[in-house]
Every structure is written in C-alpha cells, then in structure tokens.
PDB file of C-alpha atoms and ligand atoms in Angstrom:
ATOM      1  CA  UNK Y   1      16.882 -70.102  50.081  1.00  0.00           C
ATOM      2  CA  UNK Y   2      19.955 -72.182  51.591  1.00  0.00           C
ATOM      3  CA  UNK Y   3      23.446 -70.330  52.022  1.00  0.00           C
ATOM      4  CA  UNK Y   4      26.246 -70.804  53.976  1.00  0.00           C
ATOM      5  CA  UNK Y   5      26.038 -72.601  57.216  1.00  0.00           C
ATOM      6  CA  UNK Y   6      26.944 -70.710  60.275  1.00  0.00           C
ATOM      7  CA  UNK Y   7      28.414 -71.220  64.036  1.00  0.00           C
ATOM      8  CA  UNK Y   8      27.904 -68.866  66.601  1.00  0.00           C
ATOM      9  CA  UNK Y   9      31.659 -68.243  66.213  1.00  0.00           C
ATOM     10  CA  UNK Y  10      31.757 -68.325  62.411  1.00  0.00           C
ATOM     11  CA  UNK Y  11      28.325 -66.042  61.955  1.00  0.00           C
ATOM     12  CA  UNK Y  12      29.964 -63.640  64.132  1.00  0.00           C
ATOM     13  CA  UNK Y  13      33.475 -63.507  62.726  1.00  0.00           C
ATOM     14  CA  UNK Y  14      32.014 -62.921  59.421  1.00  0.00           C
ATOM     15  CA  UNK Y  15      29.828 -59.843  60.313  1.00  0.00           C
ATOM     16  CA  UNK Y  16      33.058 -58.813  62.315  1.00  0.00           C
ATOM     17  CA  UNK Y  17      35.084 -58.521  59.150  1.00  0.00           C
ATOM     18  CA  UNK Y  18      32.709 -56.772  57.850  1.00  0.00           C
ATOM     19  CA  UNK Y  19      31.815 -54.436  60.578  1.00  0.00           C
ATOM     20  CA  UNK Y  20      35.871 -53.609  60.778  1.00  0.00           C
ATOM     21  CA  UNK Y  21      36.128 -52.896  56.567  1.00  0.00           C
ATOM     22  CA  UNK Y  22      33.281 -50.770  56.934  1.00  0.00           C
ATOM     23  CA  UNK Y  23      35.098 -48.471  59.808  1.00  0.00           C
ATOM     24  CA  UNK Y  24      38.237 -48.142  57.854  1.00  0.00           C
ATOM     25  CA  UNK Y  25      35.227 -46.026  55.623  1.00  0.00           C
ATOM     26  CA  UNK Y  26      34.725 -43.609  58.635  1.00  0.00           C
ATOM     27  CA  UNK Y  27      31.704 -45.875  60.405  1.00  0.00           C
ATOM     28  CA  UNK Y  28      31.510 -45.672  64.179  1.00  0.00           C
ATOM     29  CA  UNK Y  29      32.749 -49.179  64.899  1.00  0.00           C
ATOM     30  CA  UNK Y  30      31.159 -49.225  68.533  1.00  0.00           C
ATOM     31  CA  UNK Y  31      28.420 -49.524  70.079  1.00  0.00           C
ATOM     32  CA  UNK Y  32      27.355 -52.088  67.087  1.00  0.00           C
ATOM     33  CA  UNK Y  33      24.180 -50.573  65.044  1.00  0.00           C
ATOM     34  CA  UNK Y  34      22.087 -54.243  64.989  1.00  0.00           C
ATOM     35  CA  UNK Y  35      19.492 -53.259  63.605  1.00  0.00           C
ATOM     36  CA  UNK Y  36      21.110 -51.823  60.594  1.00  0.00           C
ATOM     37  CA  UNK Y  37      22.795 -54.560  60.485  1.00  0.00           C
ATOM     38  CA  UNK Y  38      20.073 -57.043  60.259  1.00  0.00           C
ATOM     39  CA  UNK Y  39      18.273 -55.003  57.423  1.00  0.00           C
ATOM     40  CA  UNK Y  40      21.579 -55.568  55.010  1.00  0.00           C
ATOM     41  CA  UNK Y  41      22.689 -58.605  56.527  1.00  0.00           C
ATOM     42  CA  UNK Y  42      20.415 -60.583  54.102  1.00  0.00           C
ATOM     43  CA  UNK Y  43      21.551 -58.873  50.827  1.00  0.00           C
ATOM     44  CA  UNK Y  44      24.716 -58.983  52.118  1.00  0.00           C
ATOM     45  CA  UNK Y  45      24.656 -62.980  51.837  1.00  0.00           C
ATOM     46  CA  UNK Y  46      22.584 -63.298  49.100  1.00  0.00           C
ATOM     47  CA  UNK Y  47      19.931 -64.731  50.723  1.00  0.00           C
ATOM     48  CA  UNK Y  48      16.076 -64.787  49.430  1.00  0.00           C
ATOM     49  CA  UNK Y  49      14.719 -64.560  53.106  1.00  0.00           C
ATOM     50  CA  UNK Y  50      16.087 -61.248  54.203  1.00  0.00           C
ATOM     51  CA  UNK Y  51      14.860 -59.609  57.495  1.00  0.00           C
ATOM     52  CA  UNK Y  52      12.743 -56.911  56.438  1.00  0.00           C
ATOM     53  CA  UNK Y  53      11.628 -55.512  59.104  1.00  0.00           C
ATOM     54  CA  UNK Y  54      13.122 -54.658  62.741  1.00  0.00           C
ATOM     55  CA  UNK Y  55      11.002 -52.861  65.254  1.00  0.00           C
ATOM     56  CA  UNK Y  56       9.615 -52.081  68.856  1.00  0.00           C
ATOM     57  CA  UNK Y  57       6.225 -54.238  69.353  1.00  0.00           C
ATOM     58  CA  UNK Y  58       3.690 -55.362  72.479  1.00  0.00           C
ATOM     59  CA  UNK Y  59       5.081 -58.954  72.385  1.00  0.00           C
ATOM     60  CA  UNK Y  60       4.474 -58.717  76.002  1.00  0.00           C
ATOM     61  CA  UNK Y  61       6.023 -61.747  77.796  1.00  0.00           C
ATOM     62  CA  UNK Y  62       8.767 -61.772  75.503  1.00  0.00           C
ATOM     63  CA  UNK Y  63      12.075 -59.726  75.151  1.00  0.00           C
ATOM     64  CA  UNK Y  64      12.726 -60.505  71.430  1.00  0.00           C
ATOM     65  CA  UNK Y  65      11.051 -62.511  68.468  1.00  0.00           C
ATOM     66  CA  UNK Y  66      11.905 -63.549  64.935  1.00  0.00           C
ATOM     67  CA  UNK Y  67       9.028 -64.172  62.478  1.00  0.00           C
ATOM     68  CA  UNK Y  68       8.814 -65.505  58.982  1.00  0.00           C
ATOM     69  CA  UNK Y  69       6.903 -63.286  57.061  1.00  0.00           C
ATOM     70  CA  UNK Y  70       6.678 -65.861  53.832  1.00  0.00           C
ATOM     71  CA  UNK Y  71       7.915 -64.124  50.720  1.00  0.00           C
ATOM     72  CA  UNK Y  72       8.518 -60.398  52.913  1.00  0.00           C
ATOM     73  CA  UNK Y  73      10.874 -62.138  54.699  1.00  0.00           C
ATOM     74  CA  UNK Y  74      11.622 -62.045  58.310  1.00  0.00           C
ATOM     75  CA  UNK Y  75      10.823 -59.622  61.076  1.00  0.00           C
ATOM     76  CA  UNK Y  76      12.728 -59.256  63.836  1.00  0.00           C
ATOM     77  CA  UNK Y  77      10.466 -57.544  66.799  1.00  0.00           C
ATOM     78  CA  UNK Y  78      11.685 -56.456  70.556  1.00  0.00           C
ATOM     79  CA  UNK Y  79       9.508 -55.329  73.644  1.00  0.00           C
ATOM     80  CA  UNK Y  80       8.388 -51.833  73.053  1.00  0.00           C
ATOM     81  CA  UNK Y  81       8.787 -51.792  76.932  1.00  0.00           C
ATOM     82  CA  UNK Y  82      12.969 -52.382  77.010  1.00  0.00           C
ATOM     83  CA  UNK Y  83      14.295 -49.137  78.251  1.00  0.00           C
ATOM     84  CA  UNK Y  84      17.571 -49.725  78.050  1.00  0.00           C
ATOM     85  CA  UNK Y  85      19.510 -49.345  74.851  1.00  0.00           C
ATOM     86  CA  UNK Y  86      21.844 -52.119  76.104  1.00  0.00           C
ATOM     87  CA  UNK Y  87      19.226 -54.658  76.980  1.00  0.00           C
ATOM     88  CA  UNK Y  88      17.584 -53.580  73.317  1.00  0.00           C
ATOM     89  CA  UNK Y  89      21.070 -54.164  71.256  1.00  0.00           C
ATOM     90  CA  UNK Y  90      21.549 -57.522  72.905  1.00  0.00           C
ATOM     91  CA  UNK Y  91      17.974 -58.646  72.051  1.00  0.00           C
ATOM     92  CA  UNK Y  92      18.016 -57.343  68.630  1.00  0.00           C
ATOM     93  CA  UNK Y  93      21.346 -59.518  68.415  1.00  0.00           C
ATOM     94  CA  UNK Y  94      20.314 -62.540  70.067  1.00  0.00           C
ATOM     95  CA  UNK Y  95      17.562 -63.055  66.958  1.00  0.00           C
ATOM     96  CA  UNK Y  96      19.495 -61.842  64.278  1.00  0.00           C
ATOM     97  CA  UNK Y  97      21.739 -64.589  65.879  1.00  0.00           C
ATOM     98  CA  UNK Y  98      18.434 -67.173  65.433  1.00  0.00           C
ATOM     99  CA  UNK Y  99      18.396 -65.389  61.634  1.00  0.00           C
ATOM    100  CA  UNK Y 100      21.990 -66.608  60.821  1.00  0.00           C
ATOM    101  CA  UNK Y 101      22.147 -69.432  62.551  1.00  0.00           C
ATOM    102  CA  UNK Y 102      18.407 -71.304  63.304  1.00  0.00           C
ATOM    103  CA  UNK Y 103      16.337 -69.797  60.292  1.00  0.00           C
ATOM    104  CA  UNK Y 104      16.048 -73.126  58.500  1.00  0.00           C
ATOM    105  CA  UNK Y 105      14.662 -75.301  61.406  1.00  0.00           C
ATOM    106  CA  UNK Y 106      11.938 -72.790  62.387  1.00  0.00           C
ATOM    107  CA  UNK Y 107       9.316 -70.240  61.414  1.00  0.00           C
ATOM    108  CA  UNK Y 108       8.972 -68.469  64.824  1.00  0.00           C
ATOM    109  CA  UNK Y 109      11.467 -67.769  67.330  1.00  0.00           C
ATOM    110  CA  UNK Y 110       9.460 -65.930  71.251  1.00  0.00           C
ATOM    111  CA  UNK Y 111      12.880 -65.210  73.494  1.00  0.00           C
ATOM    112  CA  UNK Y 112      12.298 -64.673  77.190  1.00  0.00           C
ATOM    113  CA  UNK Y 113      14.410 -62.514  79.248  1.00  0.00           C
ATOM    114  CA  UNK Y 114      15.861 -65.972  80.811  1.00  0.00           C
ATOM    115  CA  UNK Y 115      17.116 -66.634  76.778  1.00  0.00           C
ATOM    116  CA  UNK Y 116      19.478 -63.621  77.177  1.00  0.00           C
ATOM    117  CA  UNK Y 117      22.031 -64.826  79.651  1.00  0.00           C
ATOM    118  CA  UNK Y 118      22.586 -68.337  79.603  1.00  0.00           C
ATOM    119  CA  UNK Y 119      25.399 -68.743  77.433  1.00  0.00           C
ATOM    120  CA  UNK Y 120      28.610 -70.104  77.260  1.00  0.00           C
ATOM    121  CA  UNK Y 121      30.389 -73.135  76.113  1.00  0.00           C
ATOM    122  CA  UNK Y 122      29.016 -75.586  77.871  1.00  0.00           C
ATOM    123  CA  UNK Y 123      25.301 -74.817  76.872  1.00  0.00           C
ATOM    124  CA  UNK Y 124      24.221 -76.417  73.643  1.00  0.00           C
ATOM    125  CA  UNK Y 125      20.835 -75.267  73.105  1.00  0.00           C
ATOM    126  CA  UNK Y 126      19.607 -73.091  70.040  1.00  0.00           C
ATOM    127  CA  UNK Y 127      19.045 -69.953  73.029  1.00  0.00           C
ATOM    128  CA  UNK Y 128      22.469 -70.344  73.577  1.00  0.00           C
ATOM    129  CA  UNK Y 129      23.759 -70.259  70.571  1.00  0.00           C
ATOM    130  CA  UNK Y 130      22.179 -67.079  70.103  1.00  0.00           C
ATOM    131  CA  UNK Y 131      23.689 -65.523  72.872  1.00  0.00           C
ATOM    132  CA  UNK Y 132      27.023 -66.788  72.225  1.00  0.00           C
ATOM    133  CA  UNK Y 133      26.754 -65.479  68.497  1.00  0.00           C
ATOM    134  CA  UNK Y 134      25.638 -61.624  70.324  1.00  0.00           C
ATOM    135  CA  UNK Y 135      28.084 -61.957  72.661  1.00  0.00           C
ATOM    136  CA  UNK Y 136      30.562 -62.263  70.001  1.00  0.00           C
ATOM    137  CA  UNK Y 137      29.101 -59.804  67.133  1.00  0.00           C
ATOM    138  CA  UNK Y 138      28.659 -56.731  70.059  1.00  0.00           C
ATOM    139  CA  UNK Y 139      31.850 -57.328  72.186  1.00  0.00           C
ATOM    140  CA  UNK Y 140      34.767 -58.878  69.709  1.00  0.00           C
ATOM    141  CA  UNK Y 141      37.600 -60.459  71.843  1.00  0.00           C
ATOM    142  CA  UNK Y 142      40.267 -58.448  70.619  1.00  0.00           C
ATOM    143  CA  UNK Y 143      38.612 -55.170  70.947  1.00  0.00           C
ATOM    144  CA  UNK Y 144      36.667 -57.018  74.255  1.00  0.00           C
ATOM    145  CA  UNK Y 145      40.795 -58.121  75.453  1.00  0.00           C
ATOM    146  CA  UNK Y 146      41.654 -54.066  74.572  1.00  0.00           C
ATOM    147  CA  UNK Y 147      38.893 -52.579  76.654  1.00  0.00           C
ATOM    148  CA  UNK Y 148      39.222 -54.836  79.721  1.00  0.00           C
ATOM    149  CA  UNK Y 149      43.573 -55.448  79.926  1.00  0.00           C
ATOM    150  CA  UNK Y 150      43.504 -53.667  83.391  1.00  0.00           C
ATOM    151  CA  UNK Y 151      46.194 -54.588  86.646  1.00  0.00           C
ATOM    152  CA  UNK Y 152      43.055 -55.250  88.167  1.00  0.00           C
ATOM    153  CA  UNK Y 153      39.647 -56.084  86.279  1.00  0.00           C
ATOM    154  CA  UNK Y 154      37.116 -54.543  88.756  1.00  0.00           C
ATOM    155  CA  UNK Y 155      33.588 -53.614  88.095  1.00  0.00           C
ATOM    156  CA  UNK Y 156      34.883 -49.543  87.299  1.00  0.00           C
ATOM    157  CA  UNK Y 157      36.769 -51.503  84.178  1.00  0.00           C
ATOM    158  CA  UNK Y 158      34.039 -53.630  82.703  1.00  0.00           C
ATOM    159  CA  UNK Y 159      31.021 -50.804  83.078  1.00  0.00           C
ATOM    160  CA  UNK Y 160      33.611 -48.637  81.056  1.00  0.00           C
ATOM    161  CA  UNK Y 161      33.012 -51.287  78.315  1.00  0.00           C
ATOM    162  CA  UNK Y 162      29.602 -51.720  78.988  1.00  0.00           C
ATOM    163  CA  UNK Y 163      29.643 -48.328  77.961  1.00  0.00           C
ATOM    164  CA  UNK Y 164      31.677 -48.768  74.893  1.00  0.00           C
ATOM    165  CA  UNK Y 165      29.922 -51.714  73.532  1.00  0.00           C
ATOM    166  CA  UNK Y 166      26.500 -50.668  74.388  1.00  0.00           C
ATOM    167  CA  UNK Y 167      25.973 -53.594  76.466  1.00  0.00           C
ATOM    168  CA  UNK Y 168      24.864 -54.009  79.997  1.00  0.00           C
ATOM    169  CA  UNK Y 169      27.066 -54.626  82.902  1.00  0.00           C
ATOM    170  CA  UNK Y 170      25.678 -58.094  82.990  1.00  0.00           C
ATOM    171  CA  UNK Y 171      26.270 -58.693  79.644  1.00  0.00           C
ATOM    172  CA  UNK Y 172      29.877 -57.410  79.947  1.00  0.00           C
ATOM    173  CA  UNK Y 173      30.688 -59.500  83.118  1.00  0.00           C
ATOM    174  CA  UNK Y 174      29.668 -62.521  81.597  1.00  0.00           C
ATOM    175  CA  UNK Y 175      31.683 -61.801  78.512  1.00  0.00           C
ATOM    176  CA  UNK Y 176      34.376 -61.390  81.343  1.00  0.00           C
ATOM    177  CA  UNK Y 177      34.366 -64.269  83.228  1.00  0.00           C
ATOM    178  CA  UNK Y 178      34.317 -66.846  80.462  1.00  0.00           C
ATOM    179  CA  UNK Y 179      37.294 -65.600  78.322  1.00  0.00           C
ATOM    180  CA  UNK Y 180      39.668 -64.448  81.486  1.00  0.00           C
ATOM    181  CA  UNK Y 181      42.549 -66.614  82.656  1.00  0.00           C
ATOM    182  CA  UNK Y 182      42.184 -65.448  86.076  1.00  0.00           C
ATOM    183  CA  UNK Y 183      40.279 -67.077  89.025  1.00  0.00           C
ATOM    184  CA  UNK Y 184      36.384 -65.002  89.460  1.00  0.00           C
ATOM    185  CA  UNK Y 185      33.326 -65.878  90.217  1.00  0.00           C
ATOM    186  CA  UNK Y 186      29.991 -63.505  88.772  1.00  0.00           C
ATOM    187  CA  UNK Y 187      27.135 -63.938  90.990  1.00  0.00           C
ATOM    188  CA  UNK Y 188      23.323 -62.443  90.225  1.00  0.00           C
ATOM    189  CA  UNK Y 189      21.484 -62.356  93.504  1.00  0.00           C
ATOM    190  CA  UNK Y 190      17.671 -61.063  94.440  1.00  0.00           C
ATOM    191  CA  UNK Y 191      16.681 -60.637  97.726  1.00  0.00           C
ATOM    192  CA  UNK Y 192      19.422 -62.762  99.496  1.00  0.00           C
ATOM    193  CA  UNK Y 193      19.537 -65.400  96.929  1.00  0.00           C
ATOM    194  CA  UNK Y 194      21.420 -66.580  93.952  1.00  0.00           C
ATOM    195  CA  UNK Y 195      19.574 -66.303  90.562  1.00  0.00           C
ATOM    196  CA  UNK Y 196      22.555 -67.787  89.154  1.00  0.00           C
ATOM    197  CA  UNK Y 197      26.478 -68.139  89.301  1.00  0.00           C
ATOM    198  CA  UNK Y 198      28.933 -68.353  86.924  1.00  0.00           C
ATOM    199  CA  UNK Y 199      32.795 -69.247  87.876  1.00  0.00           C
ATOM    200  CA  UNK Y 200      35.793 -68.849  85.506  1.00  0.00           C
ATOM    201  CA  UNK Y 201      37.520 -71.762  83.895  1.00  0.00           C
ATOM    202  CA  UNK Y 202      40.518 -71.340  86.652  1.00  0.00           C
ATOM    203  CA  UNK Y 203      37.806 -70.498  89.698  1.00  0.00           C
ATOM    204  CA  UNK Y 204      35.952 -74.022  88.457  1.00  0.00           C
ATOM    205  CA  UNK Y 205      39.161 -76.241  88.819  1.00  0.00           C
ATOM    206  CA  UNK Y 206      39.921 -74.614  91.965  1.00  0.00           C
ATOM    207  CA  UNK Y 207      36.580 -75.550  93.242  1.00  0.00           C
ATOM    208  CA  UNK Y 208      35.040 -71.684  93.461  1.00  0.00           C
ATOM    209  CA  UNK Y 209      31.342 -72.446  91.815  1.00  0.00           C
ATOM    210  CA  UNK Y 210      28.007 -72.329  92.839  1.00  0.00           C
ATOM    211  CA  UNK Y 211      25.416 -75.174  91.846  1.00  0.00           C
ATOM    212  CA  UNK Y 212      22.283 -72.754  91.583  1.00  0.00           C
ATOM    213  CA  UNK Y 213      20.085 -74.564  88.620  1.00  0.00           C
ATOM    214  CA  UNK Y 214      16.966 -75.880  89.854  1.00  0.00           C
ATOM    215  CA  UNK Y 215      17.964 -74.863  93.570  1.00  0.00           C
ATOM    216  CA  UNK Y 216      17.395 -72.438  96.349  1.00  0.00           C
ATOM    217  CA  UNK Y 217      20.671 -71.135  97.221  1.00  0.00           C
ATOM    218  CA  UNK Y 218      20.897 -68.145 100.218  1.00  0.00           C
ATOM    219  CA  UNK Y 219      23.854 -66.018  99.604  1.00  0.00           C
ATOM    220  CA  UNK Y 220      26.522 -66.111 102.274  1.00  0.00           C
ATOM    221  CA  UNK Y 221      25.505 -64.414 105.776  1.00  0.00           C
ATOM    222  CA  UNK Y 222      29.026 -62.363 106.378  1.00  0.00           C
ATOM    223  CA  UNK Y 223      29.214 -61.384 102.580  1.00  0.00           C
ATOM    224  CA  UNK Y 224      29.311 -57.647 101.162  1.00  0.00           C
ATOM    225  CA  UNK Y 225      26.779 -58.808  99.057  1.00  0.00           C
ATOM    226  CA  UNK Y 226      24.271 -59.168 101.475  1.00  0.00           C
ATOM    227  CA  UNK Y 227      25.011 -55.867 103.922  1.00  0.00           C
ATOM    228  CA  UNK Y 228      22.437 -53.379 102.905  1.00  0.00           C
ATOM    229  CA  UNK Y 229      24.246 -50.638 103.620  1.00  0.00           C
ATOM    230  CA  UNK Y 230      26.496 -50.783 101.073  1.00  0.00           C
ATOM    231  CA  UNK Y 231      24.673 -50.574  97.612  1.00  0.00           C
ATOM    232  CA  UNK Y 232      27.756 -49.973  95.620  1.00  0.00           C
ATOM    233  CA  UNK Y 233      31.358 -50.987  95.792  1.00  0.00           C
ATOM    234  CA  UNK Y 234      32.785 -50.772  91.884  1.00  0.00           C
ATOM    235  CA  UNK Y 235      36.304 -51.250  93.030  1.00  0.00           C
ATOM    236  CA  UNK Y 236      35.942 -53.956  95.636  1.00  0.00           C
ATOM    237  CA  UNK Y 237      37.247 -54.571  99.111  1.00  0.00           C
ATOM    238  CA  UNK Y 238      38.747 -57.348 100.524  1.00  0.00           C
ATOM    239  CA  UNK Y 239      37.235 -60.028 102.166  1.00  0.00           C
ATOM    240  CA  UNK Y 240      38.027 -63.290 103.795  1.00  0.00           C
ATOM    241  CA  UNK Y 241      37.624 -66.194 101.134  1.00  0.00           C
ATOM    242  CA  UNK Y 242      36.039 -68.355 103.347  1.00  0.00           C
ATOM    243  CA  UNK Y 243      33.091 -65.690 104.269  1.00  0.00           C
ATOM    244  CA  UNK Y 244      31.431 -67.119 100.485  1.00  0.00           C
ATOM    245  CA  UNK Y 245      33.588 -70.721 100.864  1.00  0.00           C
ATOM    246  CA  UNK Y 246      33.937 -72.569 104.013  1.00  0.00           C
ATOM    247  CA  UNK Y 247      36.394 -75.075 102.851  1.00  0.00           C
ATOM    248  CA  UNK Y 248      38.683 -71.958 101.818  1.00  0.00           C
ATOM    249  CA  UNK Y 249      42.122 -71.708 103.774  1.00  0.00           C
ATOM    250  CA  UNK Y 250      41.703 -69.511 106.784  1.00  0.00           C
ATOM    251  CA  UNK Y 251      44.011 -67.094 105.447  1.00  0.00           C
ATOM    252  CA  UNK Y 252      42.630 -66.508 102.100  1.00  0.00           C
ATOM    253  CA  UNK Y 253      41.052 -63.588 101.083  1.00  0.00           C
ATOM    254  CA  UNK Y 254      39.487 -62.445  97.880  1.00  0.00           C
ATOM    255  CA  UNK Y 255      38.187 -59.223  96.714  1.00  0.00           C
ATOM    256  CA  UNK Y 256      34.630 -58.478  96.360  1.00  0.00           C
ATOM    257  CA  UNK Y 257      32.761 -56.625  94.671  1.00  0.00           C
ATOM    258  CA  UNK Y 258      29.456 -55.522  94.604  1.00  0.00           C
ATOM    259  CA  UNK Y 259      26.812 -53.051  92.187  1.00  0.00           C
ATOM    260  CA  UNK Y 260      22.877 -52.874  93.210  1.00  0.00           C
ATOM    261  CA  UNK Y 261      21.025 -52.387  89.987  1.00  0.00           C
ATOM    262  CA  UNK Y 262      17.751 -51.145  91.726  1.00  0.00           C
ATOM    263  CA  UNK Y 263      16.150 -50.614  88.402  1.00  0.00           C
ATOM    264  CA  UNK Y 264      16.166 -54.221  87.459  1.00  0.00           C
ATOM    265  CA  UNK Y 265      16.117 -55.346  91.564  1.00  0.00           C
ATOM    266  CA  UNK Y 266      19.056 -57.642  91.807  1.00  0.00           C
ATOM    267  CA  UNK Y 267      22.701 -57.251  93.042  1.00  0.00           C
ATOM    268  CA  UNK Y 268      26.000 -58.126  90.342  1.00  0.00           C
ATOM    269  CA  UNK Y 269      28.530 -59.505  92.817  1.00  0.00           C
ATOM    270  CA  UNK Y 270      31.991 -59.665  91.542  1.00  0.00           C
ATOM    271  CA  UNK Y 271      34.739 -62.333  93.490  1.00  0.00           C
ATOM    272  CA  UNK Y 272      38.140 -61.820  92.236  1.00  0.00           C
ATOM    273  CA  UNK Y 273      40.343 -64.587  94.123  1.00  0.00           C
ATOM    274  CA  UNK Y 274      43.954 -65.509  93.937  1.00  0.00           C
ATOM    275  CA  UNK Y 275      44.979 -67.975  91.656  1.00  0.00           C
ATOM    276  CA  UNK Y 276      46.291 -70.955  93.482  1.00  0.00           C
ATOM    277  CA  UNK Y 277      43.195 -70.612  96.325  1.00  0.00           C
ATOM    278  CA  UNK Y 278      41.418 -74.059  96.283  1.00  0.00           C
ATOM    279  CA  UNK Y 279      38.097 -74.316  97.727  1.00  0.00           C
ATOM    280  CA  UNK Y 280      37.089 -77.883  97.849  1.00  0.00           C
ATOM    281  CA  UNK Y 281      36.079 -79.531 100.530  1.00  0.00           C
ATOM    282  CA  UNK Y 282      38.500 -82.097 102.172  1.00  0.00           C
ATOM    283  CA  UNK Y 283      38.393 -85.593 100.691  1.00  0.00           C
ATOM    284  CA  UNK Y 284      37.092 -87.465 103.055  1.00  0.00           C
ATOM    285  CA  UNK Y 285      38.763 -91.507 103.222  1.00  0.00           C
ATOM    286  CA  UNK Y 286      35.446 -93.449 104.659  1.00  0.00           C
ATOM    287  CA  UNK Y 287      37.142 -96.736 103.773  1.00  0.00           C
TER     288      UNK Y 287
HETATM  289 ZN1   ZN D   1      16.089 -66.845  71.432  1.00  0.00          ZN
END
C-alpha cells in the first residue's frame, strides 16, 4: 500500500501543483472541488487504498469521518446536516487531509466540529495536522497573499475571500491571522465569553493574547463586541486599546471589528492594533 510520506505542507503543495496544471486546461481553480479531488487523488499517487467513496451521511455527533473500507478502499463521509458549502469543503478537506497524511496509523478517523479550527503551528496533534493540510489545499498563500493585500485587512476583505475560496469567514480569519506580519487578534465569543482567541505572531510578542483553554474568560465590559446593538461592523471602528487590555498605554487605540453570525450563535471579533503597542503588564521588582 505504502507511498510517499506526506506533511501537511508537502501533501498540500503537491495537490496545489496539480490543482494549478489542471487550470492552465480551463478548470475553475477556486472554490477547490474536494471531493473530486479525493476520488482521483488515490490513482493519482498510485496508491492501492484509494477513497472510493465521498458522501453526505447521519454520522450525527460528528462533522466528518474517514473509514477503511478493506479492499474498496476508503470512504470519506460528512454530516448530511452541514448547510453550509463552506463548512462542507473544509470537512471534506480536513479527512482527505487524515487520507494523505494519517491513513497508515488508523482505520477510522470521527472529527468533531472542535477538530475543524484548532490549527496552527504550534499544535502537533493528528486534528491539527489535518486542518493545517485544508487550510493550505483550499486557501494557497500566494493566491491567499493576492486576495487579502488590502491598505487595511478588515472583515469586508477577508469575507470577499471567504467567498472566493469557499471557505467560511472563520476559516478565512484564521488563515489571516497566522500568516500576517501585522499585529491582530481573532476572537470567537458566545454569549459574553471567549470560545477561543487567537493573536498574530507580532500581537503575541507584544503581549495582545488571550489564555482561553480550559478557562472561563468574560469578554471585555466597554468592548464593541459585547454592545448588542451593534450586530455588524465589517469595517471596524476605533476603540481605545485598553477597553480589551488594561495594561495598554492610555493613548492607544485599535480598531475593532465585529460580525454576529446568528446562524451558528457566536460573534467573530476582529482587533487590528498598531504595531509597536505593547500590552504587558508592568514588571513588577518584588525584590
Ligand atoms: Zn479529524
């Protein structure tokens, strides 16, 4: 059965090339048709296993599975009960990512919807790498660095390429905030509290994160995100830094912005601060 072995990066460059010969032959590059993909992926390799199968099923507490089929194959099954074509692309990508990249060390792969968003360097599990290898197959970085060079990268800019890559917003954001060189912090809140938050590289060393695993954290009282009467604000408005960190510099301000997703129930906030804002808190010299 064996083959090459794959990275998330690798697995994803590879289809990549492939995906970009096959528009010089009049394809639609964009949004990325997975689960045509997956169906010739196999051949394509010359693998024995290939996935032969790639459909809508009641897999009920799951958003995406992989199955060995012994000698069929694979199957590669998403909730019948996704409605949105972004949320179904991702999914279907996140297990043909588990095909490329996992097939050898298991039989069955049963993704939650919690599988689908934590990725990113510094997460090494096999759900990860799945998302990372998606991430990268649906939203390449130099059509990704294309769709999102903007004077200012607001929330109007990336759900123009969530629209072009078929991805959600989320999805996009995320995609966002871990490749840009600028300082931003992505927030997913519910009711008044963070789900999770994820700071850029430059936003990190300046001390702009939230610690949400395995904690209750409230989202700022003063913040846009939490004023009910605004449901939407793609483009942002400015705020005072320290309203979301207290140790900010009084005269700091950063732009927020926010999108309600009442289909889903949470709220995408969107910080955009200046560069050379620090927010740690003062050192303080007990000895
Ligand atoms: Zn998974």
């Amino acid at each position: 059965m064996p083959g090459e072995t794959f990275t998330p990066s690798s697995a994803a460059t590879r289809l990549t090339h492939w995906l970009d010969a096959l528009t010089a032959t009049g394809l639609q590059r964009f949004p990325v048709n997975v689960e045509q993909l997956a169906l010739e992926v196999g051949q394509q390799l010359k693998w024995t296993d290939p996935i032969a199968i790639v459909q809508a099923a009641d897999i009920k507490r799951f958003e995406g599975g992989l199955f060995h089929l012994g000698d069929q194959g694979w199957a590669l099954l998403y909730n019948e009960k996704l409605k949105s074509p972004g949320r179904v692309r991702f999914t279907q990508a996140h297990e043909l990512g588990h095909y490329l990249l996992h097939r050898l060390t298991q039989e069955e792969f049963e993704c939650s919807q919690a599988d689908m968003i934590h990725w990113g360097p510094e997460q090494k599990s096999i759900e990860a790498e799945a998302d990372d290898f998606a991430s990268s197959l649906l939203m390449p970085m130099k059509q990704f660095r294309t769709a999102t060079t903007a004077d200012v990268v607001d929330l109007e800019v990336l759900s123009a390429a969530s629209t072009k890559f078929g991805v959600s917003l989320t999805a996009v954001a995320l995609r966002w905030i871990r490749s840009t060189s600028e300082s931003a912090v992505l927030v997913l809140s519910r009711e008044g509290f963070m789900d999770w938050a994820v700071s850029s590289d430059k936003a990190r060393s300046n001390g702009a994160f939230f610690r949400t695993k395995g904690r209750v954290v409230p989202l700022p009282p003063n913040t846009l995100a939490v004023d009910d009467s605004v449901s939407a604000c793609r483009t942002g408005q400015r705020v005072p830094l320290r309203s979301w960190f207290e140790h900010a510099h009084l005269d700091a301000s950063a732009w927020e912005m926010k999108l309600l997703c009442e289909n889903y129930g949470y709220t995408l906030s969107l910080l955009h601060l200046s560069p050379g804002d620090k927010t740690w808190e003062p050192r303080s010299w007990s000895r």
